[in-house]
Each structure stands twice: as structure tokens, then as C-alpha cells.
Amino acid sequence: MSPSTSSSPDVPRPGLGRVATADRFSLSDAIGGPRGVVEAVLPGLVFVVTITATRSLAWAGGLALGVAAVASVARLVSRQPLQQALAGAVGVGICALTAWRTGDAADFYWWGLLLNAVYAVVLAVSTLPLPKAGPLPGGPLPVTGLLVAAATGGGSAWRTDPAQLRLHQRLTWMWVGLFALRLAVQTPLYLAGAVTALGVARLAMGIPLFAAAAWVTWLALRRVGPGPDASDADAADGDGDGDPGVSRPQDRSGPEAPAAP
């Protein structure tokens, strides 16, 4: 889940599972470090400042897209992963193109609102007792549980622990609430065409809310008892020092969750 405030809706990002299961909460890791903050915030900030000052969609969209492109090139030159910056650049490009085609600066934020709504619905549905469909097992599949399992290589045994399943359902609903809050505040501003206020709201409800939700997720997972996988692992190695949450990433081998926009 990326905490971008310019073109994506700030879902729990792919690294959330690792952040949530770390021994110590790292605000820098949660928000992608200083570079991640700049890449997430600057295009949207440039857009809202430019559109407020010039009322020119061409300048505002062009400069925002230029900033996102520069971030991608900088990562390429420094041989760092391009995924986050490139996804941000593509998102900014889609937003800028949408606003340019409609002639309405507020439409720069339309895709972000839509994606917030989609993520809210998907996360909410994941907590429901779903029927078995193909390779997917039946029952609830709360997204936070899936992210943590992907980060720790813990498999699906956590779903058989009622306490852990309930916890992940609640945590997933907390993230749903975050998206719903953004929509409740930003949708009326979008409909009113209040571009400057909408841009400010996007910035204010982006990284700060994401970081707060990530911290609550980490804190809750620290307090829950070890699930079946963690207990089995402790029994196998004989040390019995299971972490009072979920099994730690360094104790498990497994791929991180696949990248998401």
C-alpha cells in the first residue's frame, strides 16, 4: 500500500505486512522514508499550488507530471527500485490527462476518489464469510491478515485461530474507515469544485492518516497472542520465545506481498 497523496488512495501498501510485524515500529519504513514522502507529496503539492496561482491546467498538470517523472529518473540513476516512483508517475499522468480532457481541475482528483471507494469496498468484502470460489477458500479473508501472512511466510493457519481472525477483521475495517473518512471529506469538495481545499485535504489526509493507521496495526499485532504458525515454529526450534504478536519476518522465509499501485 503506498501512502501517495497525489494519485493513489493510500491503501495499506505492499510493505505494510513487514512494517506491522517488525520488532519496532518505524515511521520511516511505514511512509517510505524521506524519499518516499517527497515522491508521494510533491506532485500533488505542485499541482494544487500551480493551479491556485495560475488557473492553468496545462501548467499544473505538466509540472506535476514532470516532478513525478524526475523522481522516476532519479531512482533509475541511483539504481533503486523504480516501482513506487513509476507507479506514482503513471498515476499522476492519468489524473492530469483526465483533468485536461474534461477541462475541470477538480478531475485531477477523480481517480483517487474512485480508487479510495474501490479499496474500501474490497477490504470490507474481504472480512465477510465468502463462499469458496476456485482456489480461494471459503470464509473471511481480511486483507491485513493476507498481507501479514505474505510478509512472514506464515501461510493460512492464522485463519483457524478465532482471536487472530477477529483481530484482522477489525484491523481491516479500520482501514475501511480510513478510506471512508477520506471520501466523506473529499467528495463534497470535489462536487463543489473546491480545487484548492480538495488538494489540501488530500495532502492532510494522505501520509498522516496512513502512518497513524499503520502504527495502530503494528500495535494491535504486538498485543495479540501468537497464532498457530508461531506456536508450531517455537515448538520446532525449542526456544519457546514466540513474539507476542505474529511470527517475526526474520524468523520466516517467504516473499513479500506483490506490488500494488
CSV table of C-alpha atoms in Angstrom, one decimal:
chain,number,residue,atom,x,y,z
A,1,MET,CA,0.0,0.0,0.0
A,2,SER,CA,1.5,3.3,-0.9
A,3,PRO,CA,1.0,6.5,1.0
A,4,SER,CA,0.9,8.6,-2.1
A,5,THR,CA,-1.4,11.6,-1.8
A,6,SER,CA,-1.3,12.7,-5.4
A,7,SER,CA,-2.5,9.9,-7.5
A,8,SER,CA,-3.3,6.8,-5.4
A,9,PRO,CA,-5.6,6.2,-2.5
A,10,ASP,CA,-3.1,5.2,0.2
A,11,VAL,CA,-4.2,1.7,0.9
A,12,PRO,CA,-2.1,-0.4,3.2
A,13,ARG,CA,0.9,-0.7,0.9
A,14,PRO,CA,2.8,-4.0,0.0
A,15,GLY,CA,5.3,-3.3,2.8
A,16,LEU,CA,2.6,-2.9,5.4
A,17,GLY,CA,2.9,-6.6,6.3
A,18,ARG,CA,6.6,-6.2,7.1
A,19,VAL,CA,6.1,-2.9,8.9
A,20,ALA,CA,3.3,-4.4,11.0
A,21,THR,CA,5.3,-7.4,12.0
A,22,ALA,CA,8.6,-5.7,12.8
A,23,ASP,CA,10.0,-5.8,16.3
A,24,ARG,CA,9.8,-2.0,16.4
A,25,PHE,CA,7.5,0.4,14.6
A,26,SER,CA,9.4,2.5,12.1
A,27,LEU,CA,7.6,5.6,10.9
A,28,SER,CA,10.2,6.0,8.1
A,29,ASP,CA,9.5,2.5,6.8
A,30,ALA,CA,5.8,3.0,7.0
A,31,ILE,CA,5.8,6.1,4.9
A,32,GLY,CA,8.6,5.0,2.6
A,33,GLY,CA,11.4,7.2,4.1
A,34,PRO,CA,12.1,10.8,3.2
A,35,ARG,CA,12.4,10.0,-0.5
A,36,GLY,CA,9.1,8.1,-0.5
A,37,VAL,CA,7.4,11.1,1.2
A,38,VAL,CA,8.8,13.5,-1.4
A,39,GLU,CA,7.6,11.3,-4.2
A,40,ALA,CA,4.2,10.9,-2.7
A,41,VAL,CA,3.6,14.5,-1.7
A,42,LEU,CA,5.4,16.7,-4.2
A,43,PRO,CA,3.4,16.1,-7.4
A,44,GLY,CA,0.1,16.8,-5.6
A,45,LEU,CA,1.5,19.8,-3.9
A,46,VAL,CA,2.9,21.2,-7.1
A,47,PHE,CA,-0.5,20.7,-8.8
A,48,VAL,CA,-2.5,22.5,-6.2
A,49,VAL,CA,0.0,25.4,-5.8
A,50,THR,CA,0.2,25.9,-9.5
A,51,ILE,CA,-3.5,25.6,-10.3
A,52,THR,CA,-4.2,28.1,-7.5
A,53,ALA,CA,-1.6,30.6,-8.7
A,54,THR,CA,-2.1,30.3,-12.5
A,55,ARG,CA,-5.5,28.7,-13.0
A,56,SER,CA,-3.8,26.8,-15.9
A,57,LEU,CA,-4.5,23.1,-16.2
A,58,ALA,CA,-1.7,22.8,-18.7
A,59,TRP,CA,0.9,24.2,-16.3
A,60,ALA,CA,-0.4,22.5,-13.2
A,61,GLY,CA,-0.7,19.0,-14.8
A,62,GLY,CA,2.5,19.4,-16.7
A,63,LEU,CA,4.6,20.4,-13.7
A,64,ALA,CA,3.1,17.7,-11.5
A,65,LEU,CA,3.8,15.1,-14.2
A,66,GLY,CA,7.3,16.5,-14.6
A,67,VAL,CA,8.0,16.2,-10.9
A,68,ALA,CA,6.9,12.5,-10.9
A,69,ALA,CA,9.0,11.8,-14.0
A,70,VAL,CA,12.1,13.3,-12.4
A,71,ALA,CA,11.5,11.1,-9.3
A,72,SER,CA,11.5,8.0,-11.5
A,73,VAL,CA,14.6,9.1,-13.4
A,74,ALA,CA,16.4,9.8,-10.1
A,75,ARG,CA,15.6,6.3,-8.9
A,76,LEU,CA,16.8,4.9,-12.2
A,77,VAL,CA,20.1,6.8,-12.0
A,78,SER,CA,20.7,5.8,-8.4
A,79,ARG,CA,19.8,2.2,-9.3
A,80,GLN,CA,17.0,2.0,-6.8
A,81,PRO,CA,13.7,0.1,-7.3
A,82,LEU,CA,11.5,2.0,-9.7
A,83,GLN,CA,8.2,0.5,-8.7
A,84,GLN,CA,6.9,3.2,-6.3
A,85,ALA,CA,8.1,6.2,-8.3
A,86,LEU,CA,7.0,4.7,-11.7
A,87,ALA,CA,3.5,3.8,-10.3
A,88,GLY,CA,3.3,7.4,-9.0
A,89,ALA,CA,4.2,8.9,-12.3
A,90,VAL,CA,1.7,6.8,-14.2
A,91,GLY,CA,-1.0,7.7,-11.6
A,92,VAL,CA,-0.2,11.4,-11.9
A,93,GLY,CA,-0.3,11.1,-15.7
A,94,ILE,CA,-3.7,9.6,-15.6
A,95,CYS,CA,-5.0,12.3,-13.2
A,96,ALA,CA,-3.5,15.1,-15.3
A,97,LEU,CA,-4.9,13.7,-18.5
A,98,THR,CA,-8.4,13.3,-17.0
A,99,ALA,CA,-8.4,16.9,-15.8
A,100,TRP,CA,-7.1,18.2,-19.2
A,101,ARG,CA,-9.7,16.3,-21.2
A,102,THR,CA,-12.6,17.5,-19.0
A,103,GLY,CA,-11.2,21.0,-18.5
A,104,ASP,CA,-12.0,20.7,-14.8
A,105,ALA,CA,-9.1,20.9,-12.4
A,106,ALA,CA,-11.1,19.0,-9.7
A,107,ASP,CA,-11.0,16.0,-12.0
A,108,PHE,CA,-7.3,15.7,-11.2
A,109,TYR,CA,-8.5,14.0,-8.0
A,110,TRP,CA,-11.3,12.0,-9.5
A,111,TRP,CA,-9.3,8.8,-9.9
A,112,GLY,CA,-8.1,9.0,-6.3
A,113,LEU,CA,-11.6,9.2,-5.0
A,114,LEU,CA,-12.7,6.3,-7.2
A,115,LEU,CA,-9.8,4.1,-6.0
A,116,ASN,CA,-10.5,5.0,-2.4
A,117,ALA,CA,-14.0,3.8,-2.9
A,118,VAL,CA,-12.9,0.6,-4.6
A,119,TYR,CA,-10.4,-0.2,-1.9
A,120,ALA,CA,-12.9,0.4,0.8
A,121,VAL,CA,-15.4,-2.0,-0.8
A,122,VAL,CA,-12.8,-4.7,-1.5
A,123,LEU,CA,-11.4,-4.5,2.1
A,124,ALA,CA,-14.9,-4.6,3.5
A,125,VAL,CA,-15.9,-7.6,1.4
A,126,SER,CA,-12.8,-9.4,2.4
A,127,THR,CA,-14.0,-9.5,6.1
A,128,LEU,CA,-17.3,-11.3,5.2
A,129,PRO,CA,-17.9,-15.0,5.2
A,130,LEU,CA,-17.3,-15.5,1.5
A,131,PRO,CA,-18.2,-18.7,-0.4
A,132,LYS,CA,-15.5,-20.9,-1.7
A,133,ALA,CA,-14.5,-19.9,-5.3
A,134,GLY,CA,-11.9,-21.7,-7.3
A,135,PRO,CA,-8.5,-21.6,-5.4
A,136,LEU,CA,-9.9,-19.2,-2.8
A,137,PRO,CA,-11.0,-20.9,0.4
A,138,GLY,CA,-14.4,-20.0,1.8
A,139,GLY,CA,-14.9,-17.7,4.8
A,140,PRO,CA,-13.4,-14.3,5.7
A,141,LEU,CA,-10.1,-13.3,4.1
A,142,PRO,CA,-9.3,-10.0,5.8
A,143,VAL,CA,-6.7,-8.1,3.8
A,144,THR,CA,-4.4,-7.3,6.8
A,145,GLY,CA,-4.1,-11.0,7.6
A,146,LEU,CA,-3.2,-11.7,4.0
A,147,LEU,CA,-0.5,-9.0,4.0
A,148,VAL,CA,1.0,-10.2,7.2
A,149,ALA,CA,1.0,-13.8,6.1
A,150,ALA,CA,2.7,-12.9,2.8
A,151,ALA,CA,5.3,-10.9,4.7
A,152,THR,CA,6.1,-13.6,7.3
A,153,GLY,CA,5.5,-16.7,5.1
A,154,GLY,CA,3.1,-17.8,7.8
A,155,GLY,CA,0.6,-19.5,5.5
A,156,SER,CA,-3.1,-19.6,6.2
A,157,ALA,CA,-3.1,-21.2,9.6
A,158,TRP,CA,-3.9,-17.8,11.2
A,159,ARG,CA,-7.4,-18.1,9.8
A,160,THR,CA,-8.0,-21.1,12.1
A,161,ASP,CA,-7.3,-19.0,15.2
A,162,PRO,CA,-10.5,-17.2,16.1
A,163,ALA,CA,-8.7,-14.5,18.0
A,164,GLN,CA,-6.3,-13.7,15.1
A,165,LEU,CA,-9.1,-13.8,12.6
A,166,ARG,CA,-11.3,-11.4,14.6
A,167,LEU,CA,-8.3,-9.1,15.0
A,168,HIS,CA,-7.6,-8.9,11.3
A,169,GLN,CA,-11.2,-8.4,10.5
A,170,ARG,CA,-11.2,-5.4,12.9
A,171,LEU,CA,-8.0,-4.0,11.6
A,172,THR,CA,-9.2,-4.3,8.0
A,173,TRP,CA,-12.4,-2.4,9.0
A,174,MET,CA,-10.2,0.2,10.5
A,175,TRP,CA,-8.6,0.7,7.1
A,176,VAL,CA,-12.0,0.8,5.5
A,177,GLY,CA,-12.9,3.6,7.9
A,178,LEU,CA,-9.8,5.5,6.8
A,179,PHE,CA,-10.9,5.3,3.2
A,180,ALA,CA,-14.5,6.2,4.1
A,181,LEU,CA,-13.3,9.2,6.0
A,182,ARG,CA,-11.4,10.5,3.1
A,183,LEU,CA,-14.4,10.0,0.8
A,184,ALA,CA,-16.7,11.8,3.3
A,185,VAL,CA,-14.4,14.8,3.5
A,186,GLN,CA,-13.2,15.0,-0.1
A,187,THR,CA,-16.2,14.0,-2.2
A,188,PRO,CA,-18.2,17.2,-1.2
A,189,LEU,CA,-15.2,19.3,-2.0
A,190,TYR,CA,-14.9,17.6,-5.4
A,191,LEU,CA,-18.6,18.1,-6.2
A,192,ALA,CA,-18.3,21.8,-5.2
A,193,GLY,CA,-15.3,22.3,-7.4
A,194,ALA,CA,-13.2,23.5,-4.4
A,195,VAL,CA,-9.9,22.5,-6.0
A,196,THR,CA,-7.5,24.2,-3.5
A,197,ALA,CA,-9.4,22.9,-0.5
A,198,LEU,CA,-9.6,19.4,-2.1
A,199,GLY,CA,-5.8,19.4,-2.8
A,200,VAL,CA,-5.1,20.5,0.8
A,201,ALA,CA,-7.4,17.8,2.2
A,202,ARG,CA,-5.7,15.2,0.0
A,203,LEU,CA,-2.3,16.1,1.4
A,204,ALA,CA,-3.5,16.3,5.0
A,205,MET,CA,-5.4,13.0,4.8
A,206,GLY,CA,-2.6,11.2,3.0
A,207,ILE,CA,0.6,10.3,4.7
A,208,PRO,CA,-0.5,11.4,8.3
A,209,LEU,CA,-3.6,9.1,8.3
A,210,PHE,CA,-1.7,6.3,6.6
A,211,ALA,CA,1.1,6.4,9.2
A,212,ALA,CA,-1.4,6.5,12.1
A,213,ALA,CA,-3.3,3.5,10.8
A,214,ALA,CA,0.0,1.6,10.2
A,215,TRP,CA,1.0,2.3,13.8
A,216,VAL,CA,-2.3,1.1,15.2
A,217,THR,CA,-2.0,-2.0,13.0
A,218,TRP,CA,1.5,-2.7,14.4
A,219,LEU,CA,0.4,-2.0,18.0
A,220,ALA,CA,-2.5,-4.4,17.7
A,221,LEU,CA,-0.4,-7.2,16.3
A,222,ARG,CA,2.1,-6.7,19.1
A,223,ARG,CA,-0.6,-7.4,21.7
A,224,VAL,CA,-2.3,-10.4,20.2
A,225,GLY,CA,-1.0,-13.9,21.2
A,226,PRO,CA,1.0,-15.9,18.7
A,227,GLY,CA,-1.1,-17.8,16.1
A,228,PRO,CA,-0.8,-21.5,15.3
A,229,ASP,CA,2.1,-21.0,12.9
A,230,ALA,CA,4.2,-19.1,15.5
A,231,SER,CA,3.5,-21.8,18.1
A,232,ASP,CA,4.5,-24.5,15.8
A,233,ALA,CA,7.7,-22.7,14.9
A,234,ASP,CA,8.6,-22.3,18.6
A,235,ALA,CA,7.9,-25.9,19.3
A,236,ALA,CA,10.1,-26.9,16.4
A,237,ASP,CA,13.2,-24.9,17.4
A,238,GLY,CA,12.7,-25.5,21.1
A,239,ASP,CA,13.2,-21.9,22.3
A,240,GLY,CA,9.6,-21.1,23.2
A,241,ASP,CA,10.1,-17.4,22.8
A,242,GLY,CA,7.3,-16.7,20.4
A,243,ASP,CA,6.8,-13.0,19.8
A,244,PRO,CA,3.6,-11.7,21.4
A,245,GLY,CA,2.1,-11.0,18.1
A,246,VAL,CA,2.7,-12.7,14.8
A,247,SER,CA,5.9,-14.5,13.8
A,248,ARG,CA,8.6,-12.1,13.0
A,249,PRO,CA,9.8,-11.6,9.4
A,250,GLN,CA,13.4,-12.7,10.3
A,251,ASP,CA,12.0,-16.0,11.7
A,252,ARG,CA,10.2,-16.8,8.5
A,253,SER,CA,11.3,-17.0,4.9
A,254,GLY,CA,8.8,-16.0,2.3
A,255,PRO,CA,8.2,-13.4,-0.4
A,256,GLU,CA,6.7,-10.0,0.4
A,257,ALA,CA,3.3,-9.3,-0.9
A,258,PRO,CA,3.2,-8.4,-4.6
A,259,ALA,CA,3.5,-4.8,-5.6
A,260,ALA,CA,0.4,-2.7,-5.8
A,261,PRO,CA,-0.2,0.8,-7.2
